[in-house]
mmCIF file of C-alpha atoms in Angstrom:
data_model
loop_
_atom_site.group_PDB
_atom_site.id
_atom_site.type_symbol
_atom_site.label_atom_id
_atom_site.label_comp_id
_atom_site.label_asym_id
_atom_site.label_seq_id
_atom_site.Cartn_x
_atom_site.Cartn_y
_atom_site.Cartn_z
ATOM 1 C CA MET A 104 0.304 -0.040 -0.024
ATOM 2 C CA VAL A 105 0.991 3.289 -0.632
ATOM 3 C CA ILE A 106 0.617 7.070 -0.146
ATOM 4 C CA ILE A 107 -0.361 9.029 -3.019
ATOM 5 C CA SER A 108 0.608 12.952 -2.950
ATOM 6 C CA VAL A 109 -1.419 15.311 -5.405
ATOM 7 C CA SER A 110 0.858 17.306 -5.741
ATOM 8 C CA ARG A 111 4.302 18.754 -4.680
ATOM 9 C CA ARG A 112 4.896 19.655 -8.349
ATOM 10 C CA THR A 113 1.646 21.327 -9.232
ATOM 11 C CA ASP A 114 -1.618 22.053 -8.507
ATOM 12 C CA ILE A 115 -3.792 18.926 -9.926
ATOM 13 C CA PRO A 116 -7.320 20.131 -7.517
ATOM 14 C CA ALA A 117 -6.977 23.321 -8.988
ATOM 15 C CA PHE A 118 -6.115 22.717 -12.848
ATOM 16 C CA TYR A 119 -5.972 18.994 -13.405
ATOM 17 C CA GLY A 120 -9.024 17.624 -11.031
ATOM 18 C CA ASP A 121 -10.720 15.923 -13.990
ATOM 19 C CA TRP A 122 -7.611 13.793 -14.696
ATOM 20 C CA PHE A 123 -7.147 12.794 -11.218
ATOM 21 C CA ILE A 124 -10.759 12.061 -11.164
ATOM 22 C CA ASN A 125 -10.470 9.550 -14.281
ATOM 23 C CA ARG A 126 -7.417 8.197 -13.058
ATOM 24 C CA ILE A 127 -9.412 6.724 -9.818
ATOM 25 C CA LYS A 128 -12.370 5.543 -12.317
ATOM 26 C CA GLU A 129 -9.784 3.292 -14.076
ATOM 27 C CA GLY A 130 -8.044 2.650 -11.022
ATOM 28 C CA PHE A 131 -4.487 3.323 -11.642
ATOM 29 C CA ALA A 132 -1.850 6.290 -13.010
ATOM 30 C CA MET A 133 1.110 6.884 -14.021
ATOM 31 C CA TYR A 134 3.991 9.190 -13.593
ATOM 32 C CA ARG A 135 7.524 9.940 -15.031
ATOM 33 C CA ASN A 136 10.591 10.121 -13.196
ATOM 34 C CA PRO A 137 11.725 13.627 -13.269
ATOM 35 C CA MET A 138 15.461 12.614 -13.543
ATOM 36 C CA ARG A 139 14.942 9.939 -16.240
ATOM 37 C CA LEU A 140 11.671 11.146 -18.198
ATOM 38 C CA THR A 141 11.630 8.093 -20.418
ATOM 39 C CA GLN A 142 11.084 5.739 -17.303
ATOM 40 C CA VAL A 143 7.449 5.708 -16.732
ATOM 41 C CA PHE A 144 5.926 4.232 -13.143
ATOM 42 C CA ALA A 145 2.644 2.910 -12.865
ATOM 43 C CA VAL A 146 0.800 2.655 -9.404
ATOM 44 C CA SER A 147 -2.391 1.191 -8.259
ATOM 45 C CA LEU A 148 -4.982 3.430 -6.995
ATOM 46 C CA HIS A 149 -7.658 0.874 -5.932
ATOM 47 C CA PRO A 150 -8.917 1.495 -2.471
ATOM 48 C CA LYS A 151 -7.125 -1.782 -1.434
ATOM 49 C CA ASP A 152 -3.549 0.018 -2.616
ATOM 50 C CA VAL A 153 -3.807 3.249 -1.340
ATOM 51 C CA ASP A 154 -3.216 4.238 2.702
ATOM 52 C CA ALA A 155 -3.841 7.701 1.734
ATOM 53 C CA ILE A 156 -3.983 10.727 -0.576
ATOM 54 C CA VAL A 157 -2.674 14.005 0.368
ATOM 55 C CA PHE A 158 -3.652 16.869 -1.646
ATOM 56 C CA TRP A 159 -1.473 20.573 -2.154
ATOM 57 C CA THR A 160 -3.553 23.018 -3.483
ATOM 58 C CA LYS A 161 -3.757 27.305 -3.519
ATOM 59 C CA ASN A 162 -7.706 27.083 -5.037
ATOM 60 C CA PRO A 163 -9.692 23.492 -5.192
ATOM 61 C CA LYS A 164 -12.918 24.963 -5.722
ATOM 62 C CA ASN A 165 -13.476 23.409 -8.952
ATOM 63 C CA PHE A 166 -12.633 20.193 -7.079
ATOM 64 C CA LEU A 167 -14.680 20.075 -4.183
ATOM 65 C CA ASP A 168 -18.137 18.299 -6.517
ATOM 66 C CA LYS A 169 -15.633 15.663 -7.091
ATOM 67 C CA LEU A 170 -14.743 14.641 -3.538
ATOM 68 C CA LYS A 171 -17.952 12.340 -3.693
ATOM 69 C CA TYR A 172 -15.362 9.850 -5.554
ATOM 70 C CA LEU A 173 -13.121 9.731 -3.295
ATOM 71 C CA GLU A 174 -15.392 8.203 -0.064
ATOM 72 C CA GLU A 175 -13.414 4.755 0.053
ATOM 73 C CA TYR A 176 -9.864 6.709 0.393
ATOM 74 C CA THR A 177 -8.611 8.183 3.145
ATOM 75 C CA TYR A 178 -7.334 11.949 2.109
ATOM 76 C CA TYR A 179 -6.721 15.440 3.291
ATOM 77 C CA PHE A 180 -5.626 18.471 2.328
ATOM 78 C CA GLN A 181 -2.782 20.768 2.295
ATOM 79 C CA PHE A 182 -4.384 24.103 1.425
ATOM 80 C CA THR A 183 -1.697 26.889 1.003
ATOM 81 C CA ILE A 184 -3.593 30.954 1.716
ATOM 82 C CA THR A 185 -0.826 33.239 2.133
ATOM 83 C CA PRO A 186 -1.596 37.491 2.182
ATOM 84 C CA TYR A 187 0.177 38.277 -1.275
ATOM 85 C CA GLY A 188 -1.365 40.007 -4.105
ATOM 86 C CA LYS A 189 -1.066 39.741 -8.010
ATOM 87 C CA ASP A 190 2.294 40.469 -7.951
ATOM 88 C CA ILE A 191 3.544 37.607 -6.095
ATOM 89 C CA GLU A 192 0.733 35.111 -6.997
ATOM 90 C CA PRO A 193 -1.142 36.229 -10.265
ATOM 91 C CA GLY A 194 -3.179 33.223 -10.839
ATOM 92 C CA ILE A 195 -4.701 33.227 -7.400
ATOM 93 C CA PRO A 196 -8.336 34.247 -7.050
ATOM 94 C CA SER A 197 -9.402 37.018 -4.466
ATOM 95 C CA LYS A 198 -8.421 36.126 -0.808
ATOM 96 C CA ASP A 199 -12.354 36.352 0.109
ATOM 97 C CA GLU A 200 -12.899 33.972 -2.693
ATOM 98 C CA VAL A 201 -10.061 31.644 -1.373
ATOM 99 C CA ILE A 202 -11.346 31.650 2.121
ATOM 100 C CA GLU A 203 -14.355 30.757 1.557
ATOM 101 C CA THR A 204 -13.752 28.050 -0.664
ATOM 102 C CA PHE A 205 -11.393 26.662 2.322
ATOM 103 C CA ILE A 206 -14.843 27.192 4.444
ATOM 104 C CA GLU A 207 -16.619 25.428 2.212
ATOM 105 C CA LEU A 208 -14.209 22.234 2.302
ATOM 106 C CA SER A 209 -13.721 22.233 5.968
ATOM 107 C CA ASN A 210 -17.512 21.833 6.316
ATOM 108 C CA MET A 211 -17.613 18.697 3.814
ATOM 109 C CA ILE A 212 -14.524 17.024 5.334
ATOM 110 C CA GLY A 213 -13.811 18.352 8.456
ATOM 111 C CA LYS A 214 -10.906 20.584 10.045
ATOM 112 C CA LYS A 215 -8.736 17.636 10.907
ATOM 113 C CA ARG A 216 -8.672 17.025 7.506
ATOM 114 C CA VAL A 217 -8.094 20.474 5.911
ATOM 115 C CA ILE A 218 -4.632 22.137 6.998
ATOM 116 C CA TRP A 219 -3.582 25.741 6.520
ATOM 117 C CA ARG A 220 -0.199 26.236 5.029
ATOM 118 C CA TYR A 221 0.668 29.777 5.609
ATOM 119 C CA ASP A 222 3.949 29.600 3.174
ATOM 120 C CA PRO A 223 6.341 30.609 2.194
ATOM 121 C CA ILE A 224 6.793 33.572 4.397
ATOM 122 C CA ILE A 225 8.300 36.234 2.395
ATOM 123 C CA ILE A 226 9.697 39.504 3.984
ATOM 124 C CA THR A 227 10.701 42.568 2.091
ATOM 125 C CA ASP A 228 10.992 46.376 2.957
ATOM 126 C CA LYS A 229 7.481 46.641 2.448
ATOM 127 C CA MET A 230 6.223 42.999 3.670
ATOM 128 C CA ASP A 231 7.867 43.097 7.174
ATOM 129 C CA LEU A 232 7.678 41.134 10.010
ATOM 130 C CA LYS A 233 5.220 43.986 11.637
ATOM 131 C CA TYR A 234 3.447 43.457 7.966
ATOM 132 C CA HIS A 235 3.025 39.482 8.503
ATOM 133 C CA LYS A 236 2.132 39.849 12.363
ATOM 134 C CA GLU A 237 -1.109 41.925 10.911
ATOM 135 C CA LYS A 238 -1.928 39.759 8.178
ATOM 136 C CA PHE A 239 -1.328 36.635 10.045
ATOM 137 C CA GLU A 240 -3.499 37.537 12.653
ATOM 138 C CA GLU A 241 -6.218 38.387 10.446
ATOM 139 C CA LEU A 242 -6.704 34.701 8.546
ATOM 140 C CA CYS A 243 -6.266 33.486 12.303
ATOM 141 C CA GLU A 244 -9.587 35.006 12.601
ATOM 142 C CA LYS A 245 -11.435 33.950 9.293
ATOM 143 C CA LEU A 246 -9.389 30.613 9.375
ATOM 144 C CA SER A 247 -8.819 29.069 13.107
ATOM 145 C CA PRO A 248 -12.775 27.605 13.406
ATOM 146 C CA TYR A 249 -12.132 25.148 10.325
ATOM 147 C CA THR A 250 -8.456 24.278 10.776
ATOM 148 C CA GLN A 251 -6.595 22.888 13.957
ATOM 149 C CA LYS A 252 -2.940 23.059 12.330
ATOM 150 C CA CYS A 253 -1.117 25.794 10.496
ATOM 151 C CA ILE A 254 2.204 25.223 9.008
ATOM 152 C CA ILE A 255 4.917 27.694 8.229
ATOM 153 C CA SER A 256 8.623 27.985 6.509
ATOM 154 C CA TYR A 257 10.507 30.623 5.070
ATOM 155 C CA VAL A 258 10.740 31.202 1.309
ATOM 156 C CA ASP A 259 13.689 29.482 -0.279
ATOM 157 C CA PHE A 260 15.653 31.085 -2.674
ATOM 158 C CA TYR A 261 15.912 27.954 -5.315
ATOM 159 C CA SER A 262 17.687 28.772 -8.336
ATOM 160 C CA LYS A 263 14.686 28.812 -10.306
ATOM 161 C CA ALA A 264 12.789 31.490 -8.413
ATOM 162 C CA VAL A 265 16.217 33.598 -7.445
ATOM 163 C CA ASP A 266 15.473 36.215 -10.290
ATOM 164 C CA GLU A 267 11.849 36.878 -8.991
ATOM 165 C CA LEU A 268 12.832 36.755 -5.765
ATOM 166 C CA ASN A 269 15.801 39.867 -5.961
ATOM 167 C CA ARG A 270 13.177 41.564 -8.279
ATOM 168 C CA ILE A 271 11.085 42.311 -5.239
ATOM 169 C CA ASN A 272 13.752 42.349 -2.817
ATOM 170 C CA ALA A 273 12.758 39.488 -0.760
ATOM 171 C CA LYS A 274 15.185 39.214 2.387
ATOM 172 C CA ASP A 275 17.531 35.737 3.036
ATOM 173 C CA LEU A 276 16.843 35.675 6.898
ATOM 174 C CA ALA A 277 20.023 34.318 9.362
ATOM 175 C CA ALA A 278 19.028 31.902 11.657
ATOM 176 C CA GLU A 279 18.269 34.241 14.984
ATOM 177 C CA GLU A 280 16.118 36.354 12.335
ATOM 178 C CA LEU A 281 14.025 32.935 11.419
ATOM 179 C CA TYR A 282 14.051 32.176 15.044
ATOM 180 C CA ASN A 283 12.388 35.428 16.201
ATOM 181 C CA LEU A 284 9.916 35.922 12.903
ATOM 182 C CA PHE A 285 8.859 31.918 13.877
ATOM 183 C CA GLY A 286 7.842 32.762 17.532
ATOM 184 C CA ALA A 287 5.867 35.645 16.750
ATOM 185 C CA ILE A 288 3.762 33.827 14.092
ATOM 186 C CA GLY A 289 3.683 30.953 16.614
ATOM 187 C CA SER A 290 2.352 33.180 19.393
ATOM 188 C CA ILE A 291 -0.405 34.548 17.390
ATOM 189 C CA GLY A 292 -1.575 30.732 16.097
ATOM 190 C CA LYS A 293 -1.720 30.352 19.831
ATOM 191 C CA LYS A 294 -4.185 32.676 20.614
ATOM 192 C CA TYR A 295 -6.514 30.887 17.917
ATOM 193 C CA ASN A 296 -5.787 27.259 19.417
ATOM 194 C CA LEU A 297 -3.769 26.915 16.181
ATOM 195 C CA SER A 298 -0.668 24.318 16.334
ATOM 196 C CA VAL A 299 1.799 26.061 14.293
ATOM 197 C CA GLU A 300 4.268 23.873 12.680
ATOM 198 C CA THR A 301 7.106 24.758 10.601
ATOM 199 C CA CYS A 302 8.365 22.824 7.514
ATOM 200 C CA ALA A 303 11.539 21.855 6.861
ATOM 201 C CA GLU A 304 13.530 24.259 8.763
ATOM 202 C CA ASP A 305 16.260 23.951 10.921
ATOM 203 C CA VAL A 306 15.569 26.142 13.314
ATOM 204 C CA PRO A 307 14.936 25.125 17.241
ATOM 205 C CA VAL A 308 11.497 25.582 17.236
ATOM 206 C CA GLU A 309 10.651 23.411 19.970
ATOM 207 C CA GLU A 310 11.911 25.599 22.411
ATOM 208 C CA LEU A 311 9.168 28.114 21.286
ATOM 209 C CA GLY A 312 6.495 25.830 22.048
ATOM 210 C CA LEU A 313 6.313 25.070 18.140
ATOM 211 C CA LYS A 314 6.505 21.787 15.985
ATOM 212 C CA LYS A 315 8.571 20.493 13.233
ATOM 213 C CA ALA A 316 5.934 19.438 10.470
ATOM 214 C CA HIS A 317 5.768 15.958 8.675
ATOM 215 C CA CYS A 318 3.274 17.340 6.049
ATOM 216 C CA VAL A 319 2.851 13.956 4.811
ATOM 217 C CA ASP A 320 1.989 12.865 8.372
ATOM 218 C CA GLY A 321 2.018 9.232 8.989
ATOM 219 C CA GLU A 322 0.597 9.537 12.349
ATOM 220 C CA LEU A 323 -2.194 11.409 11.201
ATOM 221 C CA ILE A 324 -2.953 8.961 8.147
ATOM 222 C CA LYS A 325 -3.154 5.971 11.012
ATOM 223 C CA GLU A 326 -5.517 8.162 12.898
ATOM 224 C CA LEU A 327 -7.896 9.069 9.728
ATOM 225 C CA ARG A 328 -7.594 5.595 8.887
ATOM 226 C CA LYS A 329 -8.850 4.535 11.844
ATOM 227 C CA GLU A 330 -11.607 6.611 12.198
ATOM 228 C CA LYS A 331 -12.578 4.812 8.989
ATOM 229 C CA GLY A 332 -12.202 1.604 10.193
ATOM 230 C CA PHE A 333 -8.412 0.319 9.397
ATOM 231 C CA HIS A 334 -6.300 -0.695 11.995
ATOM 232 C CA ASP A 335 -3.646 -1.563 10.389
ATOM 233 C CA ASN A 336 -1.497 0.275 12.614
ATOM 234 C CA LYS A 337 1.434 0.556 9.725
ATOM 235 C CA GLU A 338 4.532 2.078 10.432
ATOM 236 C CA TYR A 339 5.841 4.866 7.694
ATOM 237 C CA LYS A 340 9.208 5.251 6.602
ATOM 238 C CA LYS A 341 11.205 8.772 6.468
ATOM 239 C CA ASP A 342 11.010 10.254 2.665
ATOM 240 C CA ASN A 343 14.692 10.574 2.596
ATOM 241 C CA ASN A 344 14.155 11.757 -1.333
ATOM 242 C CA GLN A 345 12.875 15.059 0.723
ATOM 243 C CA ARG A 346 15.214 17.395 1.972
ATOM 244 C CA LYS A 347 17.210 16.779 4.988
ATOM 245 C CA ALA A 348 14.863 18.614 7.467
ATOM 246 C CA CYS A 349 11.917 17.961 6.084
ATOM 247 C CA GLY A 350 9.525 15.586 8.365
ATOM 248 C CA CYS A 351 7.714 14.072 5.594
ATOM 249 C CA VAL A 352 7.346 9.987 5.508
ATOM 250 C CA GLN A 353 7.155 8.156 1.578
ATOM 251 C CA SER A 354 4.959 9.206 -1.219
ATOM 252 C CA ILE A 355 3.914 8.794 -4.553
ATOM 253 C CA ASP A 356 4.204 12.343 -6.319
ATOM 254 C CA LEU A 357 1.642 11.901 -9.382
ATOM 255 C CA GLY A 358 2.554 15.391 -10.608
ATOM 256 C CA ILE A 359 5.043 16.928 -13.009
ATOM 257 C CA PHE A 360 6.877 20.073 -12.882
ATOM 258 C CA ASN A 361 5.796 23.059 -15.110
ATOM 259 C CA THR A 362 2.688 22.798 -15.323
ATOM 260 C CA CYS A 363 1.313 24.882 -12.648
ATOM 261 C CA LYS A 364 -0.704 27.772 -14.012
ATOM 262 C CA HIS A 365 -0.896 29.706 -10.748
ATOM 263 C CA PHE A 366 2.601 31.208 -11.985
ATOM 264 C CA CYS A 367 3.778 32.322 -8.262
ATOM 265 C CA THR A 368 7.197 34.099 -8.207
ATOM 266 C CA TYR A 369 8.417 31.791 -5.419
ATOM 267 C CA CYS A 370 7.737 28.319 -6.855
ATOM 268 C CA TYR A 371 10.490 26.194 -6.802
ATOM 269 C CA ALA A 372 8.463 23.541 -9.818
ATOM 270 C CA ASN A 373 8.015 25.696 -12.310
ATOM 271 C CA PHE A 374 11.058 27.159 -14.947
ATOM 272 C CA SER A 375 9.487 29.254 -17.057
ATOM 273 C CA ARG A 376 5.908 31.093 -18.134
ATOM 274 C CA ASN A 377 6.279 29.513 -21.492
ATOM 275 C CA SER A 378 7.303 26.082 -20.349
ATOM 276 C CA ILE A 379 4.047 25.881 -18.722
ATOM 277 C CA LEU A 380 1.941 26.932 -21.166
ATOM 278 C CA LYS A 381 3.332 24.171 -23.581
ATOM 279 C CA ASN A 382 3.107 21.747 -21.143
ATOM 280 C CA ALA A 383 -0.511 22.500 -20.342
ATOM 281 C CA LYS A 384 -1.567 22.220 -24.040
ATOM 282 C CA LYS A 385 -0.512 18.415 -23.513
ATOM 283 C CA TYR A 386 -3.189 17.625 -20.967
ATOM 284 C CA ASP A 387 -5.634 14.925 -21.727
ATOM 285 C CA VAL A 388 -7.747 13.900 -19.151
ATOM 286 C CA ASN A 389 -7.983 10.190 -20.371
ATOM 287 C CA SER A 390 -4.091 9.798 -20.674
ATOM 288 C CA PRO A 391 -2.793 7.836 -17.273
ATOM 289 C CA LEU A 392 0.204 10.420 -17.200
ATOM 290 C CA LEU A 393 -1.025 14.189 -16.319
ATOM 291 C CA CYS A 394 0.235 16.797 -19.324
ATOM 292 C CA SER A 395 1.841 13.883 -21.241
ATOM 293 C CA ARG A 396 1.214 10.456 -23.130
ATOM 294 C CA LEU A 397 2.960 7.492 -23.330
ATOM 295 C CA ASP A 398 5.196 6.948 -26.114
ATOM 296 C CA LEU A 399 6.299 3.067 -26.054
ATOM 297 C CA GLU A 400 8.585 3.362 -28.944
ATOM 298 C CA LYS A 401 10.890 5.201 -25.901
ATOM 299 C CA ASP A 402 9.132 4.798 -22.760
ATOM 300 C CA GLU A 403 9.713 2.070 -20.148
ATOM 301 C CA ILE A 404 6.979 1.130 -18.084
ATOM 302 C CA ARG A 405 7.678 -0.345 -14.223
ATOM 303 C CA ILE A 406 5.631 -1.259 -11.859
ATOM 304 C CA ARG A 407 5.689 -0.169 -8.522
ATOM 305 C CA GLU A 408 6.931 -3.143 -6.002
ATOM 306 C CA LYS A 409 7.018 -2.445 -2.023
ATOM 307 C CA ASP A 410 10.996 -2.739 -2.578
ATOM 308 C CA GLY A 411 11.321 -1.685 -6.223
ATOM 309 C CA SER A 412 9.691 -2.119 -9.345
ATOM 310 C CA ILE A 413 9.392 -4.382 -12.036
ATOM 311 C CA LYS A 414 9.894 -3.783 -16.082
ATOM 312 C CA LEU A 415 6.609 -4.137 -17.864
ATOM 313 C CA ASP A 416 7.266 -6.249 -20.551
ATOM 314 C CA LYS A 417 6.257 -9.138 -22.511
ATOM 315 C CA GLU A 418 7.214 -12.011 -20.421
ATOM 316 C CA ALA A 419 5.311 -10.175 -17.692
ATOM 317 C CA ILE A 420 2.203 -9.382 -19.859
ATOM 318 C CA LEU A 421 2.349 -13.039 -20.503
ATOM 319 C CA LYS A 422 2.843 -14.263 -16.930
ATOM 320 C CA ALA A 423 -0.278 -11.987 -15.958
ATOM 321 C CA GLU A 424 -2.281 -12.567 -18.777
ATOM 322 C CA ALA A 425 -1.849 -17.005 -17.680
ATOM 323 C CA ASN A 426 -2.548 -15.988 -14.090
ATOM 324 C CA GLN A 427 -6.055 -14.156 -15.477
ATOM 325 C CA LYS A 428 -6.949 -17.046 -17.540
ATOM 326 C CA GLU A 429 -6.326 -19.894 -14.702
ATOM 327 C CA LEU A 430 -8.656 -17.631 -12.395
ATOM 328 C CA MET A 431 -11.313 -16.827 -14.605
ATOM 329 C CA ALA A 432 -11.359 -20.524 -15.536
ATOM 330 C CA GLN A 433 -12.560 -21.248 -12.016
ATOM 331 C CA LEU A 434 -14.587 -18.154 -10.774
ATOM 332 C CA ASP A 435 -17.078 -15.733 -12.024
ATOM 333 C CA PHE A 436 -15.908 -12.270 -12.758
ATOM 334 C CA TYR A 437 -16.837 -10.495 -9.362
ATOM 335 C CA GLU A 438 -15.009 -13.317 -7.609
ATOM 336 C CA TYR A 439 -12.024 -12.898 -9.992
ATOM 337 C CA GLU A 440 -11.893 -9.495 -9.276
ATOM 338 C CA LYS A 441 -11.885 -10.085 -5.365
ATOM 339 C CA ILE A 442 -9.157 -13.022 -5.816
ATOM 340 C CA SER A 443 -6.870 -11.303 -8.397
ATOM 341 C CA LEU A 444 -6.828 -8.311 -6.063
ATOM 342 C CA GLU A 445 -6.332 -9.715 -2.887
ATOM 343 C CA GLU A 446 -3.651 -12.717 -3.900
ATOM 344 C CA ASN A 447 -1.483 -10.221 -6.783
ATOM 345 C CA SER A 448 -2.196 -6.846 -7.378
ATOM 346 C CA ASN A 449 0.587 -6.546 -9.672
ATOM 347 C CA ASN A 450 -1.635 -8.884 -12.114
ATOM 348 C CA TRP A 451 -4.499 -6.341 -11.652
ATOM 349 C CA LEU A 452 -2.248 -3.383 -12.505
ATOM 350 C CA ILE A 453 -0.883 -4.975 -15.304
ATOM 351 C CA GLU A 454 -4.615 -5.935 -16.568
ATOM 352 C CA LYS A 455 -5.287 -2.605 -16.174
ATOM 353 C CA ILE A 456 -2.504 -1.103 -18.572
ATOM 354 C CA ILE A 457 -2.986 -3.664 -21.081
ATOM 355 C CA ASP A 458 -6.713 -2.543 -21.743
ATOM 356 C CA TYR A 459 -5.626 0.596 -21.289
ATOM 357 C CA LEU A 460 -2.900 -0.175 -24.508
ATOM 358 C CA ARG A 461 -5.938 -2.231 -26.608
ATOM 359 C CA LYS A 462 -8.065 1.078 -26.283
ATOM 360 C CA THR A 463 -5.204 2.930 -27.793
ATOM 361 C CA LYS A 464 -3.860 0.592 -30.133
ATOM 362 C CA GLN A 465 -0.698 0.507 -28.471
ATOM 363 C CA GLU A 466 -0.045 -3.087 -27.221
ATOM 364 C CA THR A 467 1.673 -4.460 -29.985
ATOM 365 C CA LEU A 468 4.271 -1.957 -29.023
ATOM 366 C CA LEU A 469 5.268 -3.929 -25.939
#
């Protein structure tokens, strides 16, 4: 079983919700290895194979009517609301509209499952500590009845964003300045009974009464799964693919870089506006890949396993088909689906992929 991240790399609820729900209906999704784009991984999205889904978004308004398709899943939202205007977040609707969506989502799924992110904090000559204290308190007044937790972090000067951050004269704070900033924000959060946590920061915030965040949170997932009647008490491993100070547990991210149309100046996941617009044109709600299509003359498909992956080649397909025929000779369709999932989820997933390749007339390329 896996945790699915949707997504650190783009805002799927805001822009690609129809694609994600199609993947839920089909029972699987694919994603490219960002370090080797011709390597494509397939992952089952069957409820039996998914521990939880973590959504990351700044505007899920158009996704709310799709939550009905997720009733069998454990999920929660990381929902970012900052005080910035169109000069920094040009693609975000008005704050009033976003706050209204936050409240609506919380009323639908409960405030435990809607985590507010005041992130990233950017300090400039105009947006100083006083500015952030005032804006954070204004947002606390509006959001605290609808969430239990706020996650904060200071902006990272990634090479992809440094020119834009320099344009607005963003300041790279020293450790002591960060300590004072987080302490001030944390004190305000406490007034509103919010648990304030820092994301991937080395500052010793525990002595301020704050916690270090686990944005993909194994303990929260176990708690939410227990509420749904699951008592598996699984131990989740730290995600070593993230930054050293990151507290997240392992997950699989279905997103792709250079596809988020919020165009935020501080974003680490976008390289250029032209690349975003070019990739967005590749969006196909029926493709198993986000903003991309399989090219089996170049792409290598791999099936995720507990301790690695296996290549989907003719041998794997023949083995899956033989298993399918053997089971179906003994069982009716519904019994077969149940047994196939319980005994070998990989066979079930391979069959789903083969069905897709047949529909798109690509199966002969394997």
